Amino acid sequence: MTKKLISIVFIFAASLMSAATVGETAPAFTLTDANGTTHSLSDFAGKTVVLEWFNPNCPFVVKFYDSSNMQKTQEKWTDKGVVWLAINSTNPDHRDFLTAEQHIAYAEEKETAATAFLLDKDGTVGQAYGARTTPHMFVISPEGTLVYNGAIDSIRSASAKDIAKAENFVNAALTSLMAGEEIAQATTRPYGCSVKY
């Protein structure tokens, strides 16, 4: 096994071991958004926070944005006071990398309702959370505890036709959290394109 391959395996294993765990405090972070504003998770203490790993070139992300499903889900919950942070951990050397200006243009074109689009160019936050796919969804309680980690819904496909038939795990988690009830499926297997670290 080459040294490079060993390093890649080690980094991947380390990221899995350090991945955020449901029931524990969500990893702290500070990132800059596409408009140049800095956001820290601690800024939103006392609020429910959704993290959405994002890459608009991924067919699975296209599925949710071109159908406006993601925007409607964002709007539903941000209207209720939830903070929704879309995070792009794409490496600047990858062909899928977007500049801040491109993020802004995308958000305007798609009429998104995310609170902010955060740029995680070195992948530090993605690795801290163990974000594996786009989309990969996380829900953080007002107390700062990670309460959901996984897929956005129950049908693992890139077809928008499947959205209406699927159970939206994020909607279910947020509904239960706001009702003070236990989240039935707090961890699910995420699906989509790999995060381009």
Short mmCIF file of C-alpha atoms in Angstrom, two decimals:
data_model
loop_
_atom_site.label_atom_id
_atom_site.label_comp_id
_atom_site.label_asym_id
_atom_site.label_seq_id
_atom_site.Cartn_x
_atom_site.Cartn_y
_atom_site.Cartn_z
CA MET A 1 0.00 0.00 0.00
CA THR A 2 1.43 3.37 -0.99
CA LYS A 3 2.08 6.12 1.53
CA LYS A 4 -0.53 8.32 -0.19
CA LEU A 5 -3.19 5.60 0.02
CA ILE A 6 -2.33 4.92 3.66
CA SER A 7 -2.73 8.64 4.39
CA ILE A 8 -6.13 8.75 2.67
CA VAL A 9 -7.31 5.69 4.59
CA PHE A 10 -6.07 7.19 7.85
CA ILE A 11 -7.79 10.53 7.22
CA PHE A 12 -11.07 8.78 6.30
CA ALA A 13 -10.91 6.57 9.42
CA ALA A 14 -10.12 9.57 11.60
CA SER A 15 -13.07 11.50 10.18
CA LEU A 16 -15.41 8.59 10.96
CA MET A 17 -14.13 8.36 14.52
CA SER A 18 -14.55 12.10 15.08
CA ALA A 19 -17.98 12.31 13.44
CA ALA A 20 -20.70 14.07 15.39
CA THR A 21 -22.90 11.75 17.43
CA VAL A 22 -26.63 12.05 18.05
CA GLY A 23 -27.28 12.75 21.71
CA GLU A 24 -24.02 14.63 22.19
CA THR A 25 -23.13 18.31 21.88
CA ALA A 26 -22.90 19.39 18.25
CA PRO A 27 -19.34 20.37 17.21
CA ALA A 28 -18.74 24.11 17.41
CA PHE A 29 -17.75 25.91 14.23
CA THR A 30 -17.27 29.31 12.65
CA LEU A 31 -17.64 29.80 8.89
CA THR A 32 -18.06 32.71 6.48
CA ASP A 33 -21.11 32.84 4.26
CA ALA A 34 -21.29 33.74 0.58
CA ASN A 35 -21.89 37.39 1.51
CA GLY A 36 -18.75 37.55 3.65
CA THR A 37 -20.55 37.44 7.00
CA THR A 38 -19.09 35.21 9.70
CA HIS A 39 -21.41 32.81 11.51
CA SER A 40 -20.64 30.69 14.57
CA LEU A 41 -22.88 27.91 15.79
CA SER A 42 -22.81 29.63 19.18
CA ASP A 43 -24.53 32.65 17.60
CA PHE A 44 -27.68 30.53 17.42
CA ALA A 45 -27.76 29.27 21.00
CA GLY A 46 -31.36 28.74 22.07
CA LYS A 47 -32.50 28.11 18.49
CA THR A 48 -33.04 24.96 16.49
CA VAL A 49 -30.45 24.68 13.71
CA VAL A 50 -30.51 22.57 10.54
CA LEU A 51 -27.28 21.87 8.68
CA GLU A 52 -27.64 20.87 5.02
CA TRP A 53 -24.54 19.70 3.16
CA PHE A 54 -24.83 21.15 -0.30
CA ASN A 55 -23.33 20.84 -3.81
CA PRO A 56 -25.59 22.17 -6.61
CA ASN A 57 -23.81 20.03 -9.22
CA CYS A 58 -24.92 16.83 -7.49
CA PRO A 59 -27.98 15.18 -9.15
CA PHE A 60 -29.45 14.43 -5.73
CA VAL A 61 -29.26 18.11 -4.78
CA VAL A 62 -30.72 19.03 -8.18
CA LYS A 63 -33.63 16.68 -7.38
CA PHE A 64 -34.61 18.70 -4.33
CA TYR A 65 -33.89 22.21 -5.62
CA ASP A 66 -35.26 21.97 -9.16
CA SER A 67 -38.51 20.58 -7.72
CA SER A 68 -38.51 23.41 -5.10
CA ASN A 69 -38.91 20.78 -2.38
CA MET A 70 -35.81 21.90 -0.49
CA GLN A 71 -36.84 25.55 -0.66
CA LYS A 72 -40.35 24.75 0.62
CA THR A 73 -38.87 22.71 3.47
CA GLN A 74 -36.47 25.53 4.32
CA GLU A 75 -39.26 28.10 4.26
CA LYS A 76 -41.61 25.95 6.35
CA TRP A 77 -39.10 25.77 9.18
CA THR A 78 -37.35 29.14 8.97
CA ASP A 79 -40.82 30.69 9.25
CA LYS A 80 -41.04 28.88 12.60
CA GLY A 81 -37.72 30.33 13.77
CA VAL A 82 -35.41 27.50 12.74
CA VAL A 83 -31.95 28.52 11.50
CA TRP A 84 -31.12 26.70 8.25
CA LEU A 85 -27.46 26.65 7.22
CA ALA A 86 -26.47 25.17 3.84
CA ILE A 87 -22.79 24.20 3.95
CA ASN A 88 -20.59 23.57 0.91
CA SER A 89 -17.40 21.64 1.76
CA THR A 90 -16.22 21.27 -1.84
CA ASN A 91 -12.44 21.60 -2.22
CA PRO A 92 -11.46 24.69 -4.26
CA ASP A 93 -9.47 22.46 -6.64
CA HIS A 94 -12.52 20.36 -7.53
CA ARG A 95 -14.53 21.13 -10.68
CA ASP A 96 -17.72 21.41 -8.56
CA PHE A 97 -16.30 24.28 -6.48
CA LEU A 98 -18.41 27.45 -6.47
CA THR A 99 -17.22 30.95 -5.68
CA ALA A 100 -19.12 33.10 -3.21
CA GLU A 101 -20.62 35.02 -6.13
CA GLN A 102 -21.83 31.79 -7.72
CA HIS A 103 -23.49 30.76 -4.45
CA ILE A 104 -25.30 34.08 -4.29
CA ALA A 105 -26.46 33.76 -7.89
CA TYR A 106 -27.67 30.21 -7.25
CA ALA A 107 -29.58 31.23 -4.12
CA GLU A 108 -31.29 34.04 -6.03
CA GLU A 109 -32.11 31.89 -9.05
CA LYS A 110 -33.57 29.06 -6.95
CA GLU A 111 -35.26 31.44 -4.46
CA THR A 112 -33.85 29.54 -1.53
CA ALA A 113 -34.98 30.15 2.03
CA ALA A 114 -31.81 29.03 3.79
CA THR A 115 -30.59 31.41 6.49
CA ALA A 116 -27.10 31.36 4.95
CA PHE A 117 -24.85 29.48 2.53
CA LEU A 118 -21.61 28.74 4.39
CA LEU A 119 -18.27 28.06 2.69
CA ASP A 120 -16.23 25.24 4.25
CA LYS A 121 -13.36 25.29 1.73
CA ASP A 122 -10.93 23.21 3.77
CA GLY A 123 -13.60 20.71 4.81
CA THR A 124 -12.93 21.14 8.53
CA VAL A 125 -16.59 21.44 9.52
CA GLY A 126 -17.69 18.68 7.19
CA GLN A 127 -15.09 16.36 8.69
CA ALA A 128 -16.09 17.34 12.22
CA TYR A 129 -19.67 16.32 11.51
CA GLY A 130 -18.76 13.31 9.39
CA ALA A 131 -20.73 14.74 6.46
CA ARG A 132 -20.59 12.09 3.74
CA THR A 133 -23.06 13.08 1.05
CA THR A 134 -24.90 15.94 -0.55
CA PRO A 135 -27.38 16.32 0.86
CA HIS A 136 -26.49 15.12 4.37
CA MET A 137 -28.74 16.59 7.03
CA PHE A 138 -28.22 17.39 10.71
CA VAL A 139 -30.61 18.88 13.27
CA ILE A 140 -29.34 20.61 16.42
CA SER A 141 -31.63 21.32 19.36
CA PRO A 142 -31.88 24.74 21.05
CA GLU A 143 -29.69 23.26 23.82
CA GLY A 144 -26.92 22.55 21.30
CA THR A 145 -27.42 18.79 21.16
CA LEU A 146 -27.29 16.92 17.86
CA VAL A 147 -30.68 15.24 17.58
CA TYR A 148 -30.75 14.08 13.95
CA ASN A 149 -28.06 12.85 11.55
CA GLY A 150 -28.81 11.34 8.15
CA ALA A 151 -30.77 11.44 4.93
CA ILE A 152 -33.35 14.05 4.05
CA ASP A 153 -35.91 11.36 3.20
CA SER A 154 -36.58 7.65 2.88
CA ILE A 155 -36.28 7.01 -0.88
CA ARG A 156 -32.70 6.83 -2.06
CA SER A 157 -33.04 8.10 -5.62
CA ALA A 158 -32.20 11.13 -7.74
CA SER A 159 -35.71 11.26 -9.22
CA ALA A 160 -37.98 14.12 -8.16
CA LYS A 161 -40.94 11.79 -8.77
CA ASP A 162 -40.02 9.93 -5.59
CA ILE A 163 -40.21 12.95 -3.27
CA ALA A 164 -43.98 12.81 -2.74
CA LYS A 165 -43.82 9.09 -1.87
CA ALA A 166 -40.96 9.44 0.60
CA GLU A 167 -40.99 10.11 4.33
CA ASN A 168 -39.14 13.37 4.97
CA PHE A 169 -36.93 12.54 7.96
CA VAL A 170 -35.98 16.18 8.57
CA ASN A 171 -39.61 17.29 8.74
CA ALA A 172 -40.35 14.41 11.10
CA ALA A 173 -37.37 15.20 13.34
CA LEU A 174 -38.21 18.90 13.56
CA THR A 175 -41.89 18.20 14.21
CA SER A 176 -41.04 15.85 17.08
CA LEU A 177 -38.40 18.19 18.49
CA MET A 178 -40.79 21.15 18.57
CA ALA A 179 -43.48 19.00 20.19
CA GLY A 180 -41.06 17.91 22.90
CA GLU A 181 -41.30 14.31 21.71
CA GLU A 182 -38.61 11.72 21.11
CA ILE A 183 -37.41 11.59 17.50
CA ALA A 184 -38.38 8.16 16.18
CA GLN A 185 -35.54 7.94 13.64
CA ALA A 186 -32.70 10.05 14.96
CA THR A 187 -30.04 8.43 12.77
CA THR A 188 -30.52 7.30 9.17
CA ARG A 189 -28.12 6.46 6.37
CA PRO A 190 -27.47 9.55 4.21
CA TYR A 191 -27.56 9.23 0.45
CA GLY A 192 -26.44 11.36 -2.47
CA CYS A 193 -23.12 12.34 -4.05
CA SER A 194 -19.96 12.12 -1.97
CA VAL A 195 -18.79 15.36 -0.38
CA LYS A 196 -15.91 16.61 -2.56
CA TYR A 197 -13.30 17.18 0.16
#
